[in-house]
Each structure stands twice: as structure tokens, then as C-alpha cells.
PDB file of C-alpha atoms (C1' of nucleotides) in Angstrom:
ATOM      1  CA  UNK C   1     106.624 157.758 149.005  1.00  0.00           C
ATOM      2  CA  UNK C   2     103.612 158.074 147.057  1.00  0.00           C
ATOM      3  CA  UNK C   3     105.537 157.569 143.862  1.00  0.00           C
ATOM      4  CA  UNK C   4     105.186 153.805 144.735  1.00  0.00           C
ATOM      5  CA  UNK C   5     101.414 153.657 144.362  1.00  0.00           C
ATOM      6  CA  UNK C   6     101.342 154.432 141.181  1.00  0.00           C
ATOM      7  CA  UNK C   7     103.670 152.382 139.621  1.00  0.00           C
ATOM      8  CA  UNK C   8     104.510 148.663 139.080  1.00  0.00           C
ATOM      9  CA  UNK C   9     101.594 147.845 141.774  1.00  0.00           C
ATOM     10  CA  UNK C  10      99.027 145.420 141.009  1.00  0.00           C
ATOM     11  CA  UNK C  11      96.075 147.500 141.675  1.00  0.00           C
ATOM     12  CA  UNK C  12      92.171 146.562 142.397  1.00  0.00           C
ATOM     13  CA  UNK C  13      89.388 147.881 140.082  1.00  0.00           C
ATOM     14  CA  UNK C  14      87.345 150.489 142.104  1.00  0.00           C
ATOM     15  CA  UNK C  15      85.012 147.656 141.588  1.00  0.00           C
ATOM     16  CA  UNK C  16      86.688 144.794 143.497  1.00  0.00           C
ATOM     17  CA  UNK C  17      87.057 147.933 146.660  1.00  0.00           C
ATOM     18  CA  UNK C  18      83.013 148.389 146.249  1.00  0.00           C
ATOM     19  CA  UNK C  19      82.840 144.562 146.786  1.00  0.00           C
ATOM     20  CA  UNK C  20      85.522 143.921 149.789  1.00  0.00           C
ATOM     21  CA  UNK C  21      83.614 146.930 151.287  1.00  0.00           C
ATOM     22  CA  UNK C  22      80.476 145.615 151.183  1.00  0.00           C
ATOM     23  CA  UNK C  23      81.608 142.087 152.412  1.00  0.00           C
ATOM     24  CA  UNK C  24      83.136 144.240 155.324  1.00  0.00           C
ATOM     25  CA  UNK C  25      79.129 145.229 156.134  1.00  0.00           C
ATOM     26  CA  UNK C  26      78.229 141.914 156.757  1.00  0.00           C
ATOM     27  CA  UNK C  27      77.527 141.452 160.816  1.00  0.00           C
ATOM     28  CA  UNK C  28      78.979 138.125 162.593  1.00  0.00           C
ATOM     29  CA  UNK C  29      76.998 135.483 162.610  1.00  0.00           C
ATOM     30  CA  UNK C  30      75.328 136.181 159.426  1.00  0.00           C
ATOM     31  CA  UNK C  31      75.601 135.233 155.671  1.00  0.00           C
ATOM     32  CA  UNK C  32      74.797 137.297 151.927  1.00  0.00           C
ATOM     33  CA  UNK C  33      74.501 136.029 148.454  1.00  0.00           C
ATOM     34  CA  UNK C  34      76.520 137.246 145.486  1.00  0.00           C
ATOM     35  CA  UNK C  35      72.741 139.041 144.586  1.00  0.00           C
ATOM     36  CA  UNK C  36      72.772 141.387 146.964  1.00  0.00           C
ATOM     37  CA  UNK C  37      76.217 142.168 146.791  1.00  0.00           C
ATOM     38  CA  UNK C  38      75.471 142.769 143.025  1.00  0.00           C
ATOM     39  CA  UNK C  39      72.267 144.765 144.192  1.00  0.00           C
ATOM     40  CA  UNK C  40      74.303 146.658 146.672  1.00  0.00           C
ATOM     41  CA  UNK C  41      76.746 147.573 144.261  1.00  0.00           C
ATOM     42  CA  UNK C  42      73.905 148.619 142.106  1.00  0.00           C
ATOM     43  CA  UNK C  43      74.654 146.217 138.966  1.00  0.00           C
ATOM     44  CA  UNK C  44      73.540 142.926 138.016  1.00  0.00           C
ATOM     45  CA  UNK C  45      77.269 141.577 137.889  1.00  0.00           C
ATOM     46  CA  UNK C  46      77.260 138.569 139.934  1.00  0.00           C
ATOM     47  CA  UNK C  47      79.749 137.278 137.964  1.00  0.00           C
ATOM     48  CA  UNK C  48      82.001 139.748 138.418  1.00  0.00           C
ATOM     49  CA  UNK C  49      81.061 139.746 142.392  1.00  0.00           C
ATOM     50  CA  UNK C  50      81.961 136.418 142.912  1.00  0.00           C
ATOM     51  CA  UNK C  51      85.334 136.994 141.024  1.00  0.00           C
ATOM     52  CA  UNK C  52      86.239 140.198 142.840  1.00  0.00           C
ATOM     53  CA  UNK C  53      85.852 138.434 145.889  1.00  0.00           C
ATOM     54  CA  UNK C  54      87.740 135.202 145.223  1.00  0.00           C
ATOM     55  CA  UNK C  55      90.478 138.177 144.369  1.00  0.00           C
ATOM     56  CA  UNK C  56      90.532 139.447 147.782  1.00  0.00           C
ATOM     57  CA  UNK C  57      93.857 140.094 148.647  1.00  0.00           C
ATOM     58  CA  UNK C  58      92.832 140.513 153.001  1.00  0.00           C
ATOM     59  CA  UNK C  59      90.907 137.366 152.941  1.00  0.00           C
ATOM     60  CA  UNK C  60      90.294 136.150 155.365  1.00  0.00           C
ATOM     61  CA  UNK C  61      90.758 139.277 157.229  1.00  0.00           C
ATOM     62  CA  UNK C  62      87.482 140.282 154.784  1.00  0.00           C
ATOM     63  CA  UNK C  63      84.112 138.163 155.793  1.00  0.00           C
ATOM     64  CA  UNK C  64      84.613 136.603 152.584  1.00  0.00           C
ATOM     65  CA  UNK C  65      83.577 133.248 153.823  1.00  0.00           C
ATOM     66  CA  UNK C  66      80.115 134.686 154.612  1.00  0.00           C
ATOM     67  CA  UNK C  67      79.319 134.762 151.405  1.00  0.00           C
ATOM     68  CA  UNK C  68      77.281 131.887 149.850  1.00  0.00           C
ATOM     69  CA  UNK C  69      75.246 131.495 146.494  1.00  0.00           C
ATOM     70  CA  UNK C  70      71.633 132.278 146.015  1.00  0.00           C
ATOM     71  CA  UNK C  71      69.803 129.190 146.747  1.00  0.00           C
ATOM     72  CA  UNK C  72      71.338 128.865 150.321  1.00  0.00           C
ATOM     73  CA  UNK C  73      74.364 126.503 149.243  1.00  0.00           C
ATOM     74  CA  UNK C  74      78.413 126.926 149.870  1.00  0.00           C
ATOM     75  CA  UNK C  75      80.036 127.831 146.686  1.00  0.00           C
ATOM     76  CA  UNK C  76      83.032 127.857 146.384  1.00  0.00           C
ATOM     77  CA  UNK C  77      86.343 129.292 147.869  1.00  0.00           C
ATOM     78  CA  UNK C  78      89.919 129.662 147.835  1.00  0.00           C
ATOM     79  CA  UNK C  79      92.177 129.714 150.327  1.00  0.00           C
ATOM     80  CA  UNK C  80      92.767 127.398 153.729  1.00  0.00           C
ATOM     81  CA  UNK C  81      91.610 123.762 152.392  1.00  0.00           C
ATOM     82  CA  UNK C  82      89.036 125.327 149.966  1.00  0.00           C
ATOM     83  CA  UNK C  83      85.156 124.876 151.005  1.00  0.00           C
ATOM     84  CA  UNK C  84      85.526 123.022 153.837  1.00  0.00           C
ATOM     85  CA  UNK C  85      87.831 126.221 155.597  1.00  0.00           C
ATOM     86  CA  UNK C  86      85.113 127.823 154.700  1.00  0.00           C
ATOM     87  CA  UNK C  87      82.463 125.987 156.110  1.00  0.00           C
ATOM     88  CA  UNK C  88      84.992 125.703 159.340  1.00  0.00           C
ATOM     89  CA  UNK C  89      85.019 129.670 159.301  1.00  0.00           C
ATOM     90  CA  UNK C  90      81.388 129.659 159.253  1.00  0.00           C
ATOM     91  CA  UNK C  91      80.601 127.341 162.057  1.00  0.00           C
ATOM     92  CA  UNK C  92      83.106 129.296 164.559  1.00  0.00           C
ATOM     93  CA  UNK C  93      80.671 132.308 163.601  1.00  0.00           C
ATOM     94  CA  UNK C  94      77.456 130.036 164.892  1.00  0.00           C
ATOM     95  CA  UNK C  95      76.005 129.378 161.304  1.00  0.00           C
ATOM     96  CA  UNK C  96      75.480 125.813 160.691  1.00  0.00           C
ATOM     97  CA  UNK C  97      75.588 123.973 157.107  1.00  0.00           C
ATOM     98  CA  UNK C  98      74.482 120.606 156.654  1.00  0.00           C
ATOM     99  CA  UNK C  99      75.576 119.057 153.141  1.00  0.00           C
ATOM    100  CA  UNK C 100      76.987 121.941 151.685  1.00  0.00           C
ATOM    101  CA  UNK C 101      74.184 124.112 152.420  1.00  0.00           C
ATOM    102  CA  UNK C 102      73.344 126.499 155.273  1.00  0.00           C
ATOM    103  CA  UNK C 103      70.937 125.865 157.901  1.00  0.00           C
ATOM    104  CA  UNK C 104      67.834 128.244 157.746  1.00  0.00           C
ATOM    105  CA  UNK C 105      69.648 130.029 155.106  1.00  0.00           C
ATOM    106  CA  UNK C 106      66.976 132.395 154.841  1.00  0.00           C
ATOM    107  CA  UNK C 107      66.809 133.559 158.347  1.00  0.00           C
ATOM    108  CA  UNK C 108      70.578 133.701 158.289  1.00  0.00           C
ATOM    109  CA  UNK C 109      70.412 135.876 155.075  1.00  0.00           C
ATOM    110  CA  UNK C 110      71.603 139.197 155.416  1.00  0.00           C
ATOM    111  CA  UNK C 111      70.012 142.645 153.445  1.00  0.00           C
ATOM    112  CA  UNK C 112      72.210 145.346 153.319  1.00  0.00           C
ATOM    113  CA  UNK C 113      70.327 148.656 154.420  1.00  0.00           C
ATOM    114  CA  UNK C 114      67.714 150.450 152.264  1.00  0.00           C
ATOM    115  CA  UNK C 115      67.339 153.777 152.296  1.00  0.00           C
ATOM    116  CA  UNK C 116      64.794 154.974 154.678  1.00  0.00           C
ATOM    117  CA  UNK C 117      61.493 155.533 153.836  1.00  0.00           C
ATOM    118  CA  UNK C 118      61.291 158.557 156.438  1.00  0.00           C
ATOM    119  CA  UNK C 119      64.006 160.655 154.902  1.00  0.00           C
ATOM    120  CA  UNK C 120      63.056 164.247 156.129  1.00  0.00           C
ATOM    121  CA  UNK C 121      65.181 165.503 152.973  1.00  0.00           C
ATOM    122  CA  UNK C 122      63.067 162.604 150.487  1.00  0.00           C
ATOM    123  CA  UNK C 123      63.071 163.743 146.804  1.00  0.00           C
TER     124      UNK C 123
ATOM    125  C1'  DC K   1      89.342 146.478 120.804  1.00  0.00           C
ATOM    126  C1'  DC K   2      88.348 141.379 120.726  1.00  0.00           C
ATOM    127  C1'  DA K   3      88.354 136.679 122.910  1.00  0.00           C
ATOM    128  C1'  DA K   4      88.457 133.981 126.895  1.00  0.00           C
ATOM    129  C1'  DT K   5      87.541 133.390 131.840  1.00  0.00           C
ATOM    130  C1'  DG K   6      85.106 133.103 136.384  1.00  0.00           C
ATOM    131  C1'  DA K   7      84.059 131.922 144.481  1.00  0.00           C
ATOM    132  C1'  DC K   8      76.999 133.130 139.795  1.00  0.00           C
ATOM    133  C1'  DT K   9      71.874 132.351 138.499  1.00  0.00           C
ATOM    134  C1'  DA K  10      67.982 130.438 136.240  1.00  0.00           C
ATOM    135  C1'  DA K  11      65.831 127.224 133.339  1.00  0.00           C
ATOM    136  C1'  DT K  12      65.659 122.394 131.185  1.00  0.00           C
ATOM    137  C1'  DC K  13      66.348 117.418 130.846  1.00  0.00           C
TER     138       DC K  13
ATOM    139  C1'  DC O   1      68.971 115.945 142.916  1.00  0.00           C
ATOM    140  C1'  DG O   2      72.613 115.956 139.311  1.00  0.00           C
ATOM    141  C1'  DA O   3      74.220 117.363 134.711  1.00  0.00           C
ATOM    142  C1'  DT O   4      73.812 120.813 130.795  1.00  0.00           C
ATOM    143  C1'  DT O   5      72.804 125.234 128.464  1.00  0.00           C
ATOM    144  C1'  DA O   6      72.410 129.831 128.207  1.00  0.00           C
ATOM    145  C1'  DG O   7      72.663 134.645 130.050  1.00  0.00           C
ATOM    146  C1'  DC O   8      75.030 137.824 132.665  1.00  0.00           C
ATOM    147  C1'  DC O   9      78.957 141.624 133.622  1.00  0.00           C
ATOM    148  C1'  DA O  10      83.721 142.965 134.853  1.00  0.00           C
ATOM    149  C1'  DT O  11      88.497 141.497 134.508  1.00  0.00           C
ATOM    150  C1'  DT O  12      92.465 139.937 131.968  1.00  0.00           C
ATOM    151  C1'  DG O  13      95.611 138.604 128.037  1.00  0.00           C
TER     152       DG O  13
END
DNA sequence: CCAATGACTAATC
DNA sequence: CGATTAGCCATTG
């Protein structure tokens, strides 16, 4: 049973997981930037970000559609009819775009959690 | 291992 | 605001 895992089974880089997981994080209703997914991750790969996510195999099953670029615009994205499904999946969540870009992006923006500065156990 | 690619970002023209 | 260039890192052939 497990014999099939390992074998002839197109499998993700533990990076692409890191980056479906964190696009799991993001709340309804909200959107992220390849950035902070790349902060998140704790690497400066947005690159790589944006092409691990284009990769997901659950979309849309995985928020990926609430992921936009840094300056508050679309992007791109694959699957349904392409940016305009994604757009579509956007608006059904509340969050408005207007010309390819999102309506008070930055409000809309979503930070993943910091640590927290009271940490009883702090180093 | 090397070369090419990509759902990005920033700077310049 | 649109088009171009360069930098970036992980994936893929």
C-alpha cells in the first residue's frame, strides 16, 4: 500500500507543501502577496512561490485565487477561464477588483502571524 | 551539474 | 501607465 508512494508518483518539493500550506492560512475574504508567502516561508523566492502555486494540484480547493502580486494587482492564474475565474472567485469571497486590481488592496492584505512579542519562554 | 523557465518585484525609459 | 531590463530562487530537462 505504501509501496505506491514511493514510486512512479509525481511528487511535490517539500517546498511547493510549505506554499499550499500557507495559502491554506489565508482567512475568507482576504488576499496575500507572493512576498509574504516568500517571507512566511522564510526565503526571498517569490519566484519560486508564484510557480509552486500555479502547480497546485487541489486548486481551487487551495485559496490559490487569493493570492495577488505586490502592488495590489491580479496576476495571473491558471485554471477556470484564467484571470477572470479568478477575479470571479474573488468577488464571491466579498473582495472587489476594479481593472485588474483589488479594491483597498491594502486593507484587504493579509500578514501571516508573527511570533509574539510576550513569549513567556522568549530567548 | 548546467541551462532554461516561471501565477514575481523593482527600477528605468 | 505601458514596455523593457535586471535580479531573484526553486524546479525541471
Amino acid at each position: 500500500m505504501l509501496q505506491r508512494c514511493i514510486v512512479g508518483v509525481k511528487m511535490a518539493t517539500d517546498f511547493q507543501r510549505r506554499v499550499w500550506e500557507a495559502l491554506r492560512r489565508i482567512p475568507r475574504g482576504r488576499v496575500t502577496t507572493y512576498g509574504e508567502i516568500a517571507r512566511y516561508l522564510g526565503t526571498g523566492a517569490v519566484r519560486a512561490v508564484g510557480t509552486a502555486v500555479g502547480k497546485n494540484p487541489d486548486a481551487p480547493a487551495v485559496p490559490c485565487h487569493r493570492v495577488v502580486r505586490g502592488d495590489g494587482t491580479i496576476g495571473q492564474y491558471s485554471g477556470g477561464e484564467g484571470v477572470p475565474t479568478k477575479i470571479a472567485l474573488l468577488h464571491a469571497e466579498g473582495v472587489r477588483v476594479a481593472k485588474g486590481r483589488v479594491v483597498a488592496f491594502e486593507e484587504r492584505l493579509w500578514h501571516y502571524p508573527s511570533q509574539s512579542t510576550t513569549s513567556p519562554s522568549g530567548s
